[in-house]
Amino acid sequence: MMHAFFPGFFLGMSLIAAIGAQNAFVLRQGLQRQHVFAVCLTCAASDTILVTVGVAGFGFLVTAVPWLETVMTLGGAVFLALYAVKSFWAALSDSSSLRPSEMKIASLPGTIAAALAFTWLNPHVYLDTVVLLGSISTNYGDDRFLFAVGAITASFVFFFSLGWGARLLTPMFSSPRSWRILEFVIGLVMSALAVKLVIAVCFYCIIP
C-alpha cells in the first residue's frame, strides 16, 4: 500500500510547493490571520476534487474540449492582473503595519471566492493534478487511488502548514515597510503569471 501512497505524496508536494499565485494568496491570508482555515480547506478540497477526477480517468476533458483551456487561461490572466493592481495599490497607499487585531477583516464569502478563483482559473493546475497525476497513477494499477490519497494528503499538509505557519513570520511584518514590500512582491508574482498566461495563449494561436 505504501509503495503507492508515498510516491503520490512526494509528487503532489513537489507540484504544489512551487511559488505561485495560489500560494502567495494563502501566505497573505496566513499573515493577516483572516479566514485561514477556510482558505486552506478550500484550496485543499479543490485539489482533492481535481486529483480524484484525474485518477478516475477523466483527464481527457481538457483535450476533448479544445477551447476550454484558452478560455480559462485568459480568465486567469485577467483575474491575476486585477489582483496585481490591487497589491501594487496596497503597497503604495497602505501605511498600516501588520497587526492582526487592527486590520480590517474581509468577508468570508469574498475570501473563499478569491481562493476558488486562484485555484480553478489557473490552467496549470489541470495539467498538474488532472493530467499529470492522473496519468502517473495508472502505473499503480489497483493501488492508483492510494496514490491519489498520497497526493491529496500532501495538499492538506502543505496548505495548512503554509496558512497557519505564516503567523510565525508576523514579527517580520510588524512595520509598514515590510508589509509594503510583501504586497509589491505579490503584485510582481501576479503580474508575471498574468503575462505568462497571455503569452501562452498568443503562442497557441500562432502555432496551433
mmCIF file of C-alpha atoms in Angstrom, residues 41-206:
data_model
loop_
_atom_site.group_PDB
_atom_site.id
_atom_site.type_symbol
_atom_site.label_atom_id
_atom_site.label_comp_id
_atom_site.label_asym_id
_atom_site.label_seq_id
_atom_site.Cartn_x
_atom_site.Cartn_y
_atom_site.Cartn_z
ATOM 1 C CA LEU A 41 -9.637 23.971 3.348
ATOM 2 C CA THR A 42 -10.903 25.490 0.091
ATOM 3 C CA CYS A 43 -7.552 25.045 -1.650
ATOM 4 C CA ALA A 44 -7.016 21.512 -0.338
ATOM 5 C CA ALA A 45 -10.595 20.455 -1.110
ATOM 6 C CA SER A 46 -10.253 21.802 -4.643
ATOM 7 C CA ASP A 47 -7.096 19.743 -5.114
ATOM 8 C CA THR A 48 -8.953 16.714 -3.759
ATOM 9 C CA ILE A 49 -11.614 17.089 -6.457
ATOM 10 C CA LEU A 50 -9.072 17.650 -9.224
ATOM 11 C CA VAL A 51 -6.818 14.745 -8.243
ATOM 12 C CA THR A 52 -9.785 12.404 -7.856
ATOM 13 C CA VAL A 53 -11.107 13.395 -11.270
ATOM 14 C CA GLY A 54 -7.687 12.821 -12.839
ATOM 15 C CA VAL A 55 -7.144 9.426 -11.228
ATOM 16 C CA ALA A 56 -10.705 8.360 -12.042
ATOM 17 C CA GLY A 57 -9.810 8.674 -15.719
ATOM 18 C CA PHE A 58 -11.370 11.953 -16.815
ATOM 19 C CA GLY A 59 -8.150 13.700 -17.695
ATOM 20 C CA PHE A 60 -9.261 13.703 -21.322
ATOM 21 C CA LEU A 61 -11.657 16.602 -20.622
ATOM 22 C CA VAL A 62 -9.029 19.295 -21.196
ATOM 23 C CA THR A 63 -8.066 17.827 -24.554
ATOM 24 C CA ALA A 64 -11.624 16.856 -25.528
ATOM 25 C CA VAL A 65 -12.791 20.478 -25.322
ATOM 26 C CA PRO A 66 -10.083 22.450 -27.184
ATOM 27 C CA TRP A 67 -11.407 25.922 -26.350
ATOM 28 C CA LEU A 68 -11.711 25.262 -22.624
ATOM 29 C CA GLU A 69 -8.019 25.759 -21.877
ATOM 30 C CA THR A 70 -7.858 29.035 -23.839
ATOM 31 C CA VAL A 71 -10.912 30.492 -22.110
ATOM 32 C CA MET A 72 -9.679 29.536 -18.658
ATOM 33 C CA THR A 73 -6.191 30.831 -19.418
ATOM 34 C CA LEU A 74 -7.492 34.246 -20.454
ATOM 35 C CA GLY A 75 -9.848 34.341 -17.470
ATOM 36 C CA GLY A 76 -6.964 33.522 -15.157
ATOM 37 C CA ALA A 77 -4.784 36.203 -16.737
ATOM 38 C CA VAL A 78 -7.458 38.872 -16.217
ATOM 39 C CA PHE A 79 -8.020 37.827 -12.608
ATOM 40 C CA LEU A 80 -4.287 37.822 -11.822
ATOM 41 C CA ALA A 81 -3.812 41.219 -13.468
ATOM 42 C CA LEU A 82 -6.608 42.737 -11.387
ATOM 43 C CA TYR A 83 -5.204 41.242 -8.196
ATOM 44 C CA ALA A 84 -1.742 42.544 -9.119
ATOM 45 C CA VAL A 85 -3.155 46.074 -9.423
ATOM 46 C CA LYS A 86 -4.791 45.634 -6.007
ATOM 47 C CA SER A 87 -1.481 44.548 -4.462
ATOM 48 C CA PHE A 88 0.505 47.366 -6.065
ATOM 49 C CA TRP A 89 -2.078 49.872 -4.859
ATOM 50 C CA ALA A 90 -1.827 48.491 -1.316
ATOM 51 C CA ALA A 91 1.975 48.659 -1.490
ATOM 52 C CA LEU A 92 1.849 52.332 -2.481
ATOM 53 C CA SER A 93 -1.008 53.540 -0.306
ATOM 54 C CA ASP A 94 -1.295 51.299 2.753
ATOM 55 C CA SER A 95 0.580 52.727 5.732
ATOM 56 C CA SER A 96 -0.703 50.271 8.324
ATOM 57 C CA SER A 97 1.555 47.667 9.842
ATOM 58 C CA LEU A 98 0.583 44.026 10.081
ATOM 59 C CA ARG A 99 -1.190 43.883 13.433
ATOM 60 C CA PRO A 100 -3.986 41.312 13.065
ATOM 61 C CA SER A 101 -6.084 42.881 15.807
ATOM 62 C CA GLU A 102 -6.121 46.226 13.968
ATOM 63 C CA MET A 103 -6.657 45.028 10.400
ATOM 64 C CA LYS A 104 -9.966 45.207 8.576
ATOM 65 C CA ILE A 105 -11.349 41.695 8.106
ATOM 66 C CA ALA A 106 -12.507 40.816 4.605
ATOM 67 C CA SER A 107 -15.789 38.963 4.208
ATOM 68 C CA LEU A 108 -15.700 35.180 4.326
ATOM 69 C CA PRO A 109 -17.623 34.695 1.041
ATOM 70 C CA GLY A 110 -15.321 37.115 -0.771
ATOM 71 C CA THR A 111 -12.215 35.427 0.600
ATOM 72 C CA ILE A 112 -13.431 31.947 -0.367
ATOM 73 C CA ALA A 113 -14.368 33.232 -3.835
ATOM 74 C CA ALA A 114 -10.830 34.563 -4.261
ATOM 75 C CA ALA A 115 -9.337 31.232 -3.130
ATOM 76 C CA LEU A 116 -11.533 29.381 -5.613
ATOM 77 C CA ALA A 117 -10.535 31.761 -8.394
ATOM 78 C CA PHE A 118 -6.827 31.335 -7.676
ATOM 79 C CA THR A 119 -7.311 27.577 -7.907
ATOM 80 C CA TRP A 120 -9.830 26.994 -10.684
ATOM 81 C CA LEU A 121 -8.771 29.823 -13.009
ATOM 82 C CA ASN A 122 -5.205 28.542 -13.122
ATOM 83 C CA PRO A 123 -4.878 26.325 -16.211
ATOM 84 C CA HIS A 124 -1.648 24.800 -14.905
ATOM 85 C CA VAL A 125 -3.500 23.188 -12.024
ATOM 86 C CA TYR A 126 -5.320 20.966 -14.515
ATOM 87 C CA LEU A 127 -2.068 19.864 -16.104
ATOM 88 C CA ASP A 128 -0.514 19.122 -12.697
ATOM 89 C CA THR A 129 -3.433 17.404 -10.989
ATOM 90 C CA VAL A 130 -5.837 16.078 -13.591
ATOM 91 C CA VAL A 131 -3.433 15.221 -16.416
ATOM 92 C CA LEU A 132 -0.019 14.590 -14.793
ATOM 93 C CA LEU A 133 -1.077 12.928 -11.541
ATOM 94 C CA GLY A 134 -3.915 11.157 -13.335
ATOM 95 C CA SER A 135 -1.616 9.664 -15.954
ATOM 96 C CA ILE A 136 1.108 8.648 -13.479
ATOM 97 C CA SER A 137 -1.458 6.985 -11.231
ATOM 98 C CA THR A 138 -2.142 4.415 -13.960
ATOM 99 C CA ASN A 139 1.283 2.913 -13.213
ATOM 100 C CA TYR A 140 -0.035 1.719 -9.846
ATOM 101 C CA GLY A 141 -2.948 -0.323 -11.153
ATOM 102 C CA ASP A 142 -5.485 -1.123 -8.446
ATOM 103 C CA ASP A 143 -3.492 0.978 -5.971
ATOM 104 C CA ARG A 144 -3.867 4.159 -8.013
ATOM 105 C CA PHE A 145 -6.374 5.573 -5.543
ATOM 106 C CA LEU A 146 -3.796 5.153 -2.770
ATOM 107 C CA PHE A 147 -1.509 7.205 -4.994
ATOM 108 C CA ALA A 148 -4.299 9.795 -5.147
ATOM 109 C CA VAL A 149 -4.699 9.715 -1.356
ATOM 110 C CA GLY A 150 -0.985 10.441 -1.032
ATOM 111 C CA ALA A 151 -1.229 13.453 -3.353
ATOM 112 C CA ILE A 152 -4.352 14.708 -1.553
ATOM 113 C CA THR A 153 -2.656 14.315 1.830
ATOM 114 C CA ALA A 154 0.275 16.379 0.538
ATOM 115 C CA SER A 155 -2.136 19.132 -0.449
ATOM 116 C CA PHE A 156 -3.722 19.285 3.012
ATOM 117 C CA VAL A 157 -0.332 19.186 4.755
ATOM 118 C CA PHE A 158 1.135 21.913 2.552
ATOM 119 C CA PHE A 159 -1.738 24.408 2.587
ATOM 120 C CA PHE A 160 -2.449 24.146 6.306
ATOM 121 C CA SER A 161 1.271 24.360 7.102
ATOM 122 C CA LEU A 162 1.620 27.435 4.893
ATOM 123 C CA GLY A 163 -1.518 29.121 6.191
ATOM 124 C CA TRP A 164 -1.006 28.506 9.894
ATOM 125 C CA GLY A 165 2.788 28.619 9.778
ATOM 126 C CA ALA A 166 2.714 32.083 8.225
ATOM 127 C CA ARG A 167 1.886 33.615 11.603
ATOM 128 C CA LEU A 168 5.416 32.748 12.740
ATOM 129 C CA LEU A 169 6.582 35.424 10.294
ATOM 130 C CA THR A 170 4.295 38.090 11.781
ATOM 131 C CA PRO A 171 7.127 39.835 13.726
ATOM 132 C CA MET A 172 8.942 40.356 10.431
ATOM 133 C CA PHE A 173 5.913 42.194 9.079
ATOM 134 C CA SER A 174 5.226 44.427 12.078
ATOM 135 C CA SER A 175 6.394 47.514 10.195
ATOM 136 C CA PRO A 176 4.578 49.226 7.282
ATOM 137 C CA ARG A 177 7.711 48.932 5.124
ATOM 138 C CA SER A 178 7.813 45.115 5.378
ATOM 139 C CA TRP A 179 4.120 44.825 4.514
ATOM 140 C CA ARG A 180 4.532 47.121 1.522
ATOM 141 C CA ILE A 181 7.439 45.006 0.276
ATOM 142 C CA LEU A 182 5.330 41.850 0.585
ATOM 143 C CA GLU A 183 2.433 43.454 -1.293
ATOM 144 C CA PHE A 184 4.810 44.627 -4.010
ATOM 145 C CA VAL A 185 6.360 41.157 -4.363
ATOM 146 C CA ILE A 186 2.891 39.589 -4.560
ATOM 147 C CA GLY A 187 1.995 42.127 -7.230
ATOM 148 C CA LEU A 188 5.096 41.181 -9.213
ATOM 149 C CA VAL A 189 4.266 37.463 -8.945
ATOM 150 C CA MET A 190 0.684 38.029 -10.087
ATOM 151 C CA SER A 191 1.796 40.284 -12.966
ATOM 152 C CA ALA A 192 4.441 37.826 -14.154
ATOM 153 C CA LEU A 193 1.967 34.945 -14.105
ATOM 154 C CA ALA A 194 -0.657 37.005 -15.957
ATOM 155 C CA VAL A 195 1.841 37.925 -18.675
ATOM 156 C CA LYS A 196 2.951 34.300 -18.892
ATOM 157 C CA LEU A 197 -0.630 33.152 -19.450
ATOM 158 C CA VAL A 198 -1.263 35.770 -22.148
ATOM 159 C CA ILE A 199 1.954 34.795 -23.931
ATOM 160 C CA ALA A 200 0.903 31.147 -23.767
ATOM 161 C CA VAL A 201 -2.440 31.955 -25.414
ATOM 162 C CA CYS A 202 -0.750 34.050 -28.122
ATOM 163 C CA PHE A 203 1.753 31.279 -28.779
ATOM 164 C CA TYR A 204 -1.049 28.728 -29.010
ATOM 165 C CA CYS A 205 -2.928 30.919 -31.508
ATOM 166 C CA ILE A 206 0.168 31.411 -33.677
#
